[in-house]
C-alpha cells in the first residue's frame, strides 16, 4: 500500500507540474518544453523550413466577469474557452493555459501569413459565440497576438516573448 501510494503521489505531482488543474490544458512550462523540443528537432533537420506560429490569447476584462458573476462562473468560462480553443485547434496545433486568463495555441504554418489573421478572427468569434452559452447577455472578447518564426532562428523563450509582444500590440 505504501509503495502504490507513493507512485500515485508521484503521478499526481507530475500532472500538477505540467497540466492546469482547472482546464486540464498543458501549462506554460509544457509550452516551453514543447518549443525547446521543436527547436532542437528543427536544428537537426526534421521539419525543414516550415514556420511555427504561436498565438497568445488574452480574455479582455476577465476580472469584470469574476466580479459580476462570481469566481465559480469565471471558472466555468475559462473551461469553456479551453474547450473552444481545443476544438478550433484540432487541425492547427496544441492549446496551453499560460496563466490566469491567458491561453496559447501552438501550430505549424504551411500556407503563408494570410492564415494568421483568419485564425485569430476565428478564435475571437469562437470565444464570443461560446460565451453566449454561459449567459445570454454575456459576450466575452479576446485579444490575440501571433508570432511566427523559422524555428532554427529563435530560442523557445524568444518565440514566447515575440508572441507576448504581438499580444500587447493587439491590445492597443
PDB file of C-alpha atoms in Angstrom:
ATOM      1  CA  UNK A   1       0.000   0.000   0.000  1.00  0.00           C
ATOM      2  CA  UNK A   2       2.805   2.441   0.843  1.00  0.00           C
ATOM      3  CA  UNK A   3       4.556   1.922  -2.489  1.00  0.00           C
ATOM      4  CA  UNK A   4       1.335   2.253  -4.514  1.00  0.00           C
ATOM      5  CA  UNK A   5       0.510   5.478  -2.673  1.00  0.00           C
ATOM      6  CA  UNK A   6       3.979   6.894  -3.424  1.00  0.00           C
ATOM      7  CA  UNK A   7       3.635   6.016  -7.121  1.00  0.00           C
ATOM      8  CA  UNK A   8       0.181   7.609  -7.272  1.00  0.00           C
ATOM      9  CA  UNK A   9       1.520  10.703  -5.481  1.00  0.00           C
ATOM     10  CA  UNK A  10       4.418  10.962  -7.954  1.00  0.00           C
ATOM     11  CA  UNK A  11       1.996  10.741 -10.878  1.00  0.00           C
ATOM     12  CA  UNK A  12      -0.220  13.477  -9.415  1.00  0.00           C
ATOM     13  CA  UNK A  13       2.833  15.609  -8.793  1.00  0.00           C
ATOM     14  CA  UNK A  14       3.902  15.246 -12.423  1.00  0.00           C
ATOM     15  CA  UNK A  15       0.418  16.231 -13.588  1.00  0.00           C
ATOM     16  CA  UNK A  16       0.479  19.269 -11.294  1.00  0.00           C
ATOM     17  CA  UNK A  17       3.766  20.397 -12.821  1.00  0.00           C
ATOM     18  CA  UNK A  18       2.595  20.193 -16.440  1.00  0.00           C
ATOM     19  CA  UNK A  19      -1.228  20.493 -16.520  1.00  0.00           C
ATOM     20  CA  UNK A  20      -3.602  23.192 -15.346  1.00  0.00           C
ATOM     21  CA  UNK A  21      -5.925  21.671 -12.756  1.00  0.00           C
ATOM     22  CA  UNK A  22      -8.964  23.722 -13.848  1.00  0.00           C
ATOM     23  CA  UNK A  23      -8.872  23.301 -17.631  1.00  0.00           C
ATOM     24  CA  UNK A  24      -6.622  20.222 -17.868  1.00  0.00           C
ATOM     25  CA  UNK A  25      -4.614  22.008 -20.530  1.00  0.00           C
ATOM     26  CA  UNK A  26      -0.826  21.894 -20.546  1.00  0.00           C
ATOM     27  CA  UNK A  27       0.671  24.933 -18.802  1.00  0.00           C
ATOM     28  CA  UNK A  28       3.346  27.477 -19.794  1.00  0.00           C
ATOM     29  CA  UNK A  29       6.118  25.133 -18.607  1.00  0.00           C
ATOM     30  CA  UNK A  30       4.827  22.484 -21.030  1.00  0.00           C
ATOM     31  CA  UNK A  31       4.753  25.027 -23.851  1.00  0.00           C
ATOM     32  CA  UNK A  32       8.386  25.945 -23.247  1.00  0.00           C
ATOM     33  CA  UNK A  33       9.365  22.264 -23.189  1.00  0.00           C
ATOM     34  CA  UNK A  34       7.460  21.637 -26.432  1.00  0.00           C
ATOM     35  CA  UNK A  35       9.033  24.695 -28.076  1.00  0.00           C
ATOM     36  CA  UNK A  36      12.519  23.608 -26.998  1.00  0.00           C
ATOM     37  CA  UNK A  37      11.945  20.145 -28.449  1.00  0.00           C
ATOM     38  CA  UNK A  38      10.673  21.635 -31.724  1.00  0.00           C
ATOM     39  CA  UNK A  39      13.680  23.966 -31.937  1.00  0.00           C
ATOM     40  CA  UNK A  40      16.020  21.004 -31.344  1.00  0.00           C
ATOM     41  CA  UNK A  41      14.198  18.842 -33.912  1.00  0.00           C
ATOM     42  CA  UNK A  42      14.368  21.639 -36.473  1.00  0.00           C
ATOM     43  CA  UNK A  43      18.059  22.218 -35.880  1.00  0.00           C
ATOM     44  CA  UNK A  44      18.515  18.530 -36.720  1.00  0.00           C
ATOM     45  CA  UNK A  45      16.573  18.975 -39.972  1.00  0.00           C
ATOM     46  CA  UNK A  46      13.353  17.197 -39.008  1.00  0.00           C
ATOM     47  CA  UNK A  47      10.862  19.886 -40.094  1.00  0.00           C
ATOM     48  CA  UNK A  48      12.551  21.758 -42.917  1.00  0.00           C
ATOM     49  CA  UNK A  49      11.743  25.432 -43.371  1.00  0.00           C
ATOM     50  CA  UNK A  50       8.170  25.286 -42.126  1.00  0.00           C
ATOM     51  CA  UNK A  51       7.170  28.207 -39.947  1.00  0.00           C
ATOM     52  CA  UNK A  52       5.852  27.876 -36.455  1.00  0.00           C
ATOM     53  CA  UNK A  53       3.005  30.104 -35.204  1.00  0.00           C
ATOM     54  CA  UNK A  54       2.375  30.854 -31.546  1.00  0.00           C
ATOM     55  CA  UNK A  55      -0.894  32.604 -30.780  1.00  0.00           C
ATOM     56  CA  UNK A  56      -1.230  34.225 -27.388  1.00  0.00           C
ATOM     57  CA  UNK A  57      -4.860  34.774 -26.364  1.00  0.00           C
ATOM     58  CA  UNK A  58      -5.934  37.009 -23.502  1.00  0.00           C
ATOM     59  CA  UNK A  59      -9.548  37.341 -22.369  1.00  0.00           C
ATOM     60  CA  UNK A  60     -10.476  41.023 -22.238  1.00  0.00           C
ATOM     61  CA  UNK A  61     -11.814  42.420 -18.947  1.00  0.00           C
ATOM     62  CA  UNK A  62     -11.999  38.960 -17.395  1.00  0.00           C
ATOM     63  CA  UNK A  63     -11.742  40.368 -13.855  1.00  0.00           C
ATOM     64  CA  UNK A  64     -15.059  42.112 -14.509  1.00  0.00           C
ATOM     65  CA  UNK A  65     -16.654  38.742 -15.320  1.00  0.00           C
ATOM     66  CA  UNK A  66     -15.421  37.337 -11.998  1.00  0.00           C
ATOM     67  CA  UNK A  67     -16.582  40.448 -10.140  1.00  0.00           C
ATOM     68  CA  UNK A  68     -20.011  40.470 -11.791  1.00  0.00           C
ATOM     69  CA  UNK A  69     -20.874  36.766 -11.887  1.00  0.00           C
ATOM     70  CA  UNK A  70     -18.541  35.241  -9.273  1.00  0.00           C
ATOM     71  CA  UNK A  71     -15.418  33.097  -9.422  1.00  0.00           C
ATOM     72  CA  UNK A  72     -17.292  29.836  -9.974  1.00  0.00           C
ATOM     73  CA  UNK A  73     -18.847  31.361 -13.091  1.00  0.00           C
ATOM     74  CA  UNK A  74     -15.400  32.628 -14.113  1.00  0.00           C
ATOM     75  CA  UNK A  75     -14.014  29.108 -13.741  1.00  0.00           C
ATOM     76  CA  UNK A  76     -16.802  27.765 -15.988  1.00  0.00           C
ATOM     77  CA  UNK A  77     -15.961  30.489 -18.506  1.00  0.00           C
ATOM     78  CA  UNK A  78     -12.263  29.513 -18.506  1.00  0.00           C
ATOM     79  CA  UNK A  79     -13.174  25.848 -19.035  1.00  0.00           C
ATOM     80  CA  UNK A  80     -15.442  26.838 -21.910  1.00  0.00           C
ATOM     81  CA  UNK A  81     -12.679  28.909 -23.514  1.00  0.00           C
ATOM     82  CA  UNK A  82     -10.296  25.946 -23.150  1.00  0.00           C
ATOM     83  CA  UNK A  83     -12.834  23.659 -24.868  1.00  0.00           C
ATOM     84  CA  UNK A  84     -13.455  26.220 -27.606  1.00  0.00           C
ATOM     85  CA  UNK A  85      -9.759  26.698 -28.334  1.00  0.00           C
ATOM     86  CA  UNK A  86      -9.168  22.947 -28.299  1.00  0.00           C
ATOM     87  CA  UNK A  87     -11.962  22.455 -30.836  1.00  0.00           C
ATOM     88  CA  UNK A  88     -10.670  25.292 -33.036  1.00  0.00           C
ATOM     89  CA  UNK A  89      -7.117  23.981 -32.924  1.00  0.00           C
ATOM     90  CA  UNK A  90      -7.774  20.318 -33.669  1.00  0.00           C
ATOM     91  CA  UNK A  91      -6.283  20.709 -37.136  1.00  0.00           C
ATOM     92  CA  UNK A  92      -3.924  23.562 -36.220  1.00  0.00           C
ATOM     93  CA  UNK A  93      -1.945  22.556 -33.139  1.00  0.00           C
ATOM     94  CA  UNK A  94      -1.895  22.420 -29.349  1.00  0.00           C
ATOM     95  CA  UNK A  95      -3.572  24.635 -26.737  1.00  0.00           C
ATOM     96  CA  UNK A  96      -1.967  25.716 -23.439  1.00  0.00           C
ATOM     97  CA  UNK A  97      -3.131  27.675 -20.408  1.00  0.00           C
ATOM     98  CA  UNK A  98      -0.431  30.262 -19.879  1.00  0.00           C
ATOM     99  CA  UNK A  99      -1.898  31.534 -16.612  1.00  0.00           C
ATOM    100  CA  UNK A 100      -4.881  33.494 -15.328  1.00  0.00           C
ATOM    101  CA  UNK A 101      -6.965  34.416 -18.355  1.00  0.00           C
ATOM    102  CA  UNK A 102      -4.231  33.772 -20.948  1.00  0.00           C
ATOM    103  CA  UNK A 103      -4.006  30.877 -23.346  1.00  0.00           C
ATOM    104  CA  UNK A 104      -1.607  29.844 -26.090  1.00  0.00           C
ATOM    105  CA  UNK A 105      -2.061  27.967 -29.345  1.00  0.00           C
ATOM    106  CA  UNK A 106       0.998  26.464 -30.998  1.00  0.00           C
ATOM    107  CA  UNK A 107       0.913  25.220 -34.560  1.00  0.00           C
ATOM    108  CA  UNK A 108       2.644  24.968 -37.901  1.00  0.00           C
ATOM    109  CA  UNK A 109       2.126  27.438 -40.717  1.00  0.00           C
ATOM    110  CA  UNK A 110       2.101  25.796 -44.105  1.00  0.00           C
ATOM    111  CA  UNK A 111       0.427  28.374 -46.358  1.00  0.00           C
ATOM    112  CA  UNK A 112       1.613  31.895 -45.563  1.00  0.00           C
ATOM    113  CA  UNK A 113       0.683  34.918 -43.495  1.00  0.00           C
ATOM    114  CA  UNK A 114      -2.949  35.228 -44.582  1.00  0.00           C
ATOM    115  CA  UNK A 115      -3.725  32.282 -42.317  1.00  0.00           C
ATOM    116  CA  UNK A 116      -2.734  34.137 -39.128  1.00  0.00           C
ATOM    117  CA  UNK A 117      -5.414  36.813 -39.299  1.00  0.00           C
ATOM    118  CA  UNK A 118      -8.086  34.328 -40.299  1.00  0.00           C
ATOM    119  CA  UNK A 119      -7.360  32.039 -37.351  1.00  0.00           C
ATOM    120  CA  UNK A 120      -7.111  34.994 -34.935  1.00  0.00           C
ATOM    121  CA  UNK A 121     -10.555  36.148 -36.135  1.00  0.00           C
ATOM    122  CA  UNK A 122     -11.894  32.614 -35.784  1.00  0.00           C
ATOM    123  CA  UNK A 123     -10.552  32.413 -32.210  1.00  0.00           C
ATOM    124  CA  UNK A 124     -12.218  35.706 -31.275  1.00  0.00           C
ATOM    125  CA  UNK A 125     -15.532  34.746 -32.882  1.00  0.00           C
ATOM    126  CA  UNK A 126     -15.475  31.273 -31.309  1.00  0.00           C
ATOM    127  CA  UNK A 127     -14.935  32.662 -27.819  1.00  0.00           C
ATOM    128  CA  UNK A 128     -17.717  35.244 -28.300  1.00  0.00           C
ATOM    129  CA  UNK A 129     -20.133  32.539 -29.551  1.00  0.00           C
ATOM    130  CA  UNK A 130     -19.274  30.144 -26.753  1.00  0.00           C
ATOM    131  CA  UNK A 131     -19.735  32.808 -24.067  1.00  0.00           C
ATOM    132  CA  UNK A 132     -23.391  33.180 -25.043  1.00  0.00           C
ATOM    133  CA  UNK A 133     -23.983  29.609 -23.832  1.00  0.00           C
ATOM    134  CA  UNK A 134     -22.972  30.680 -20.311  1.00  0.00           C
ATOM    135  CA  UNK A 135     -25.101  33.787 -20.082  1.00  0.00           C
ATOM    136  CA  UNK A 136     -27.310  35.172 -22.841  1.00  0.00           C
ATOM    137  CA  UNK A 137     -26.198  38.783 -22.335  1.00  0.00           C
ATOM    138  CA  UNK A 138     -22.503  37.977 -21.915  1.00  0.00           C
ATOM    139  CA  UNK A 139     -20.082  38.359 -24.802  1.00  0.00           C
ATOM    140  CA  UNK A 140     -16.503  37.522 -23.898  1.00  0.00           C
ATOM    141  CA  UNK A 141     -13.913  39.146 -26.084  1.00  0.00           C
ATOM    142  CA  UNK A 142     -10.306  38.216 -26.563  1.00  0.00           C
ATOM    143  CA  UNK A 143      -7.125  39.863 -27.739  1.00  0.00           C
ATOM    144  CA  UNK A 144      -4.971  37.662 -29.950  1.00  0.00           C
ATOM    145  CA  UNK A 145      -1.303  38.171 -30.752  1.00  0.00           C
ATOM    146  CA  UNK A 146       0.610  35.890 -33.068  1.00  0.00           C
ATOM    147  CA  UNK A 147       4.309  35.369 -33.524  1.00  0.00           C
ATOM    148  CA  UNK A 148       5.758  33.344 -36.348  1.00  0.00           C
ATOM    149  CA  UNK A 149       9.274  32.073 -36.644  1.00  0.00           C
ATOM    150  CA  UNK A 150      11.536  29.782 -38.515  1.00  0.00           C
ATOM    151  CA  UNK A 151      12.406  27.571 -35.576  1.00  0.00           C
ATOM    152  CA  UNK A 152      16.090  27.403 -36.272  1.00  0.00           C
ATOM    153  CA  UNK A 153      16.340  31.190 -35.932  1.00  0.00           C
ATOM    154  CA  UNK A 154      14.916  31.706 -32.402  1.00  0.00           C
ATOM    155  CA  UNK A 155      15.019  30.053 -28.991  1.00  0.00           C
ATOM    156  CA  UNK A 156      11.868  28.825 -27.254  1.00  0.00           C
ATOM    157  CA  UNK A 157      11.854  31.812 -24.890  1.00  0.00           C
ATOM    158  CA  UNK A 158      12.347  34.240 -27.791  1.00  0.00           C
ATOM    159  CA  UNK A 159       9.323  32.787 -29.594  1.00  0.00           C
ATOM    160  CA  UNK A 160       7.220  33.175 -26.433  1.00  0.00           C
ATOM    161  CA  UNK A 161       8.488  36.741 -25.995  1.00  0.00           C
ATOM    162  CA  UNK A 162       7.562  37.584 -29.608  1.00  0.00           C
ATOM    163  CA  UNK A 163       4.021  36.290 -29.009  1.00  0.00           C
ATOM    164  CA  UNK A 164       3.748  38.410 -25.855  1.00  0.00           C
ATOM    165  CA  UNK A 165       4.839  41.495 -27.804  1.00  0.00           C
ATOM    166  CA  UNK A 166       2.283  40.731 -30.521  1.00  0.00           C
ATOM    167  CA  UNK A 167      -0.427  40.353 -27.858  1.00  0.00           C
ATOM    168  CA  UNK A 168       0.467  43.716 -26.321  1.00  0.00           C
ATOM    169  CA  UNK A 169       0.203  45.313 -29.768  1.00  0.00           C
ATOM    170  CA  UNK A 170      -3.197  43.648 -30.336  1.00  0.00           C
ATOM    171  CA  UNK A 171      -4.486  45.171 -27.093  1.00  0.00           C
ATOM    172  CA  UNK A 172      -3.808  48.710 -28.304  1.00  0.00           C
TER     173      UNK A 172
END
